[in-house]
Amino acid sequence: MSTGFTQHDPTRTIRAPRGTALTAKSWQTEAPLRMLMNNLDPEVAERPEDLVVYGGTGRAARSWEAFDAIVRTLADLEEDETLLVQSGKPVGVFRTNKWAPRVLIANSNLVGDWASWPQFRKLEAEGLTMYGQMTAGSWIYIGTQGILQGTFETFAAVANKRFGGSLAGTLTLTGGCGGMGGAQPLAVTLNGGAVLIVDVSEERLRRRLGKRYLDDVETDLDAALAKVLAAKAEKRPLSVGYVGNAAAVFPEILRRHRAGELAVDVVTDQTSAHDPLSYLPVEYTVEQWAAEAEADPAGFTKLAQASMARHVEAMVGFQDAGAEVFDYGNSIRDEARKGGYGRAFDFPGFVPAYIRPLFCEGMGPFRWVALSGDPEDIRVTDQALKELFPDNTHLHRWIDAAATHVEFEGLPARICWLGYGERHRAGLLFNELVRTGRVKAPIVIGRDHLDSGSVASPYRETEAMADGSDAIADWPLLNALTAASSGATWVSIHHGGGVGIGRSIHAGQVSVADGTDLAAAKLEVLLTNDPGMGIIRHADAGYGRAAEVARERGVRIPMAEH
Amino acid sequence: MSTGFTQHDPTRTIRAPRGTALTAKSWQTEAPLRMLMNNLDPEVAERPEDLVVYGGTGRAARSWEAFDAIVRTLADLEEDETLLVQSGKPVGVFRTNKWAPRVLIANSNLVGDWASWPQFRKLEAEGLTMYGQMTAGSWIYIGTQGILQGTFETFAAVANKRFGGSLAGTLTLTGGCGGMGGAQPLAVTLNGGAVLIVDVSEERLRRRLGKRYLDDVETDLDAALAKVLAAKAEKRPLSVGYVGNAAAVFPEILRRHRAGELAVDVVTDQTSAHDPLSYLPVEYTVEQWAAEAEADPAGFTKLAQASMARHVEAMVGFQDAGAEVFDYGNSIRDEARKGGYGRAFDFPGFVPAYIRPLFCEGMGPFRWVALSGDPEDIRVTDQALKELFPDNTHLHRWIDAAATHVEFEGLPARICWLGYGERHRAGLLFNELVRTGRVKAPIVIGRDHLDSGSVASPYRETEAMADGSDAIADWPLLNALTAASSGATWVSIHHGGGVGIGRSIHAGQVSVADGTDLAAAKLEVLLTNDPGMGIIRHADAGYGRAAEVARERGVRIPMAEH
Ligand SMILES: NC(=O)c1ccc[n+]([C@@H]2O[C@H](COP(=O)([O-])OP(=O)(O)OC[C@H]3O[C@@H](n4cnc5c(N)ncnc54)[C@H](O)[C@@H]3O)[C@@H](O)[C@H]2O)c1
Ligand SMILES: NC(=O)c1ccc[n+]([C@@H]2O[C@H](COP(=O)([O-])OP(=O)(O)OC[C@H]3O[C@@H](n4cnc5c(N)ncnc54)[C@H](O)[C@@H]3O)[C@@H](O)[C@H]2O)c1
């Protein structure tokens, strides 16, 4: 038995095969093979030489030996065989049947009492497990397109909730223009709005200029406000970056808002508040930052938390004054609470506020990849999808924006949010495009593990569920079993993901539109049932909209049938 | 939506339908329906009025409303539909396909950081979850036959390891003749051996007299020893109960063993050592027990642990003197350690010592149930199984013993241990018996969650794995996904089970031999792959025998194929 365990190999450069020539025995096995390789494409992966795709140490395979064995096995796998992958290592091949998945994956799972970072790190160092993140170890990561799309979707949900479906004529105030947060200005303008984004770092702001990620940068507050207020008045999309400290700027703008000098409609923040050493307190300049944080981490933390208290106090002030305010996943509420501010949790997190209503309709991050490698294939799917949903202006806006702003990384891919009753129609459409040769090769269809019925994560996706069922983990397990029973090509169950060991269980599924009748039959069932899990999970938790969707669209819930 | 939540209803008496008339649309749905009901049969369940089947609070359904909804839904379910059950409550029905399971079950699962008894109890009280134990919430409990069989199998494994396959001509010394432990004398004599069982309670010993569970009871040690030594010399099976305290009797017998007056071959213990108040210290009589334990629990615990230290010290003494010694799952080693004895862990637990070698061959507790309700059907399967494996004398011995000693509880059932390469042959045989009408109705085939590749449980089934992978929980999840992909009729993933919340994850699968060709195709695949999981799990952990079995019997392990 091969006992080698090489995790670092700078000599390896992986890129998925393109075109229509098969290296495996069918497209159902070629697809996972190319997607595994695509996850390690230097355009896609953060540290491909270490098999790390994204998110800290989220890997595609446990070792290079395991990677090679997976590739070897997939290349040879029959259409009624199934490969088992245990935390990135191929551990068995069984004969199953044509409807069964070709690959079954379980990553990073630990028994509860051992589900801690120290235990995990120890087992990982011993070569017994790996961190699978969400789409790293399940071979369906598609690069940074997901961040822009997720932020776009959040602001679209804000627009739907409060402003009749568009942010045109509204002003958004936010902070933090870094790796994640830098998607905010474009996400707002794509939704038609004006936005002022505050960052202490002029360099960070300037990096986002161009391609409309950010339209303008200002160092004078009056000038910056004049520009966004004019855009707001003319219902024109515009993003302006202002160089300043949010803990000082937010209270100043609140003062003007209260005085009736201007009106802010939406307030949020994506400074890196989750780590107090990465949040600049008002006492220091950007130049002093690194040295001060290093010299006295405890003292720096105290100052940062005090600044965050002022920052969040202003956000609560905006909410009191009628604005739409939400936490955008950076833990700033808890840091402000530690900084001594008592009302920090007065505004909600973004999932309960905006994403959960979407989950109640089975909406979630649907994504697909052109196995041909030809960007033209994605253009064909974009166009066909717009024709399939001619009245969905929101979808059209995103597809057009993505076509303009997104540069493909690795195999060409697209992401958009679709709900129950829509996803299987998209799947069948793509299968038809393959069957009729309008795209050059089969299309892979997957999704993030962050989806409506696929995750238990009490600090994020299932925070503050209506019935208190945040920590119940039966749902993602049922989701994975259902996907395996519904014709998915590969299925995965992961522990940890974005929030870490001990904090979440989630499931993934991927399918392949290869143009055959069998694929059509599978896609119809799978892409109905998978978002259906979101409907039943939220209906069970007491969300009226989910129960309504179940009744309207015919999702069967036994306890409601009497 | 029905919001009722009734857990206690003494007016309900459930008993599965017998005979060949269907209440559901096919045997594939009739089977889970009857087995759910059978789990609540007053002959089977401990507290049927509370839906509790066994093991503390292991339930078959979350509430009576949930039970009724499951029954209603199963009665109506089509052969390409799948019912989802979340901790005993039916939450959805999806269209899948004929190869997919008809029921998918997830019980008691919690996200790691919330996987504690207090959190579980809170969620249970709120009606959001239930305790599924192993076979309670997965509808394949068959009463106490399993205890006798498990104990029989353990002593058979001892015989195989040390005594050439039989205990004839050996003497076993053990303690504790209670609910579980009372199966020990019969299990030893069924394996041909002589056994002395020590219990402080004469009443407990006398209760086991008859039906050969225990052959004799003695209050004089010399007389008791004379009887078992004579049997040993004549290689005759015999069990004798001796009324005494193991903490005093074990050292006395060890003294005689060391002096060459007698020779003990096997030593174990099943006094209820896991709870020190249930273990009688040498200082007290049975009559004083309850009062003293209540008057001063802390003081009583100290005395009990001190007695256990003497008890375990004698066991280690027997091991030093060459006997086969093992812990039989009652935690006496840890209590003796607390009682101040330093070498308590010198002898092993029974899983690493005897059961794991069986797991390495895919052996585990295979069980089946006659849906007709006719005991004659089990007799037919017993006979046919003996003919299928004509040379397996061990199996014959057990089947014959079970036919004599086991009284059926609920639907007639049988259990025996079969390994990789055997189980699917038994499944196909049963399907043939159904097809040809030699049994009156279909046969349900399942197993315990304690099996070779179905559980992660660091204090029991995966204690002290060779590679340290005790807590890795990917395996049971892959096991469940594989079962769902291999034609099982129902599949379950549970948390907790016999060892409690936070301590295990395990999977179950059940199938139905209904005499059809489709059932035959499924049984062949499922009953090959399911024990195959045990082979690959143990081969991966470095057990040579499992790797050997994989090579000999053709189980594919990708990392070994190069
Ligand atoms: N919504 C989600 O689902 C989600 C997902 C992942 C991460 N996050 C969180 O979002 C936050 C931002 O992530 P990122 O990747 O953009 O981080 P980043 O470190 O790349 O960017 C943070 C930015 O904040 C700026 N900043 C720091 N202190 C400031 C202050 N006082 N005033 C104004 N600007 C200040 C920095 O200059 C930097 O540009 C993190 O806390 C992260 O954990 C949210
Ligand atoms: N092997 C396994 O997988 C497994 C499974 C479940 C339970 N167990 C453990 O096995 C043990 C026995 O279970 P049970 O259901 O038979 O318990 P029980 O309480 O029904 O019986 C225990 C017996 O021990 C006797 N006893 C107590 N102190 C004694 C002493 N000092 N000397 C002699 N006899 C003494 C009692 O009189 C009683 O008859 C428990 O600790 C249980 O946790 C093992």
PDB file of C-alpha atoms in Angstrom, chain B residues 12 28 113 178 292 372 394 453 496 545:
ATOM      1  CA  ARG B  12     -52.395   3.380  22.571  1.00  0.00           C
ATOM      2  CA  GLN B  28     -41.156  -1.956   0.298  1.00  0.00           C
ATOM      3  CA  ASP B 113     -20.248  22.610  20.057  1.00  0.00           C
ATOM      4  CA  GLY B 178     -28.053  -9.156  35.962  1.00  0.00           C
ATOM      5  CA  GLU B 292     -26.137   2.644  52.956  1.00  0.00           C
ATOM      6  CA  SER B 372     -45.739 -12.759   8.076  1.00  0.00           C
ATOM      7  CA  HIS B 394     -20.095 -21.991  14.832  1.00  0.00           C
ATOM      8  CA  GLY B 453     -17.997  -0.028   9.183  1.00  0.00           C
ATOM      9  CA  GLY B 496     -25.434   9.261  20.661  1.00  0.00           C
ATOM     10  CA  ARG B 545      -6.172  -8.801   8.293  1.00  0.00           C
TER      11      ARG B 545
END
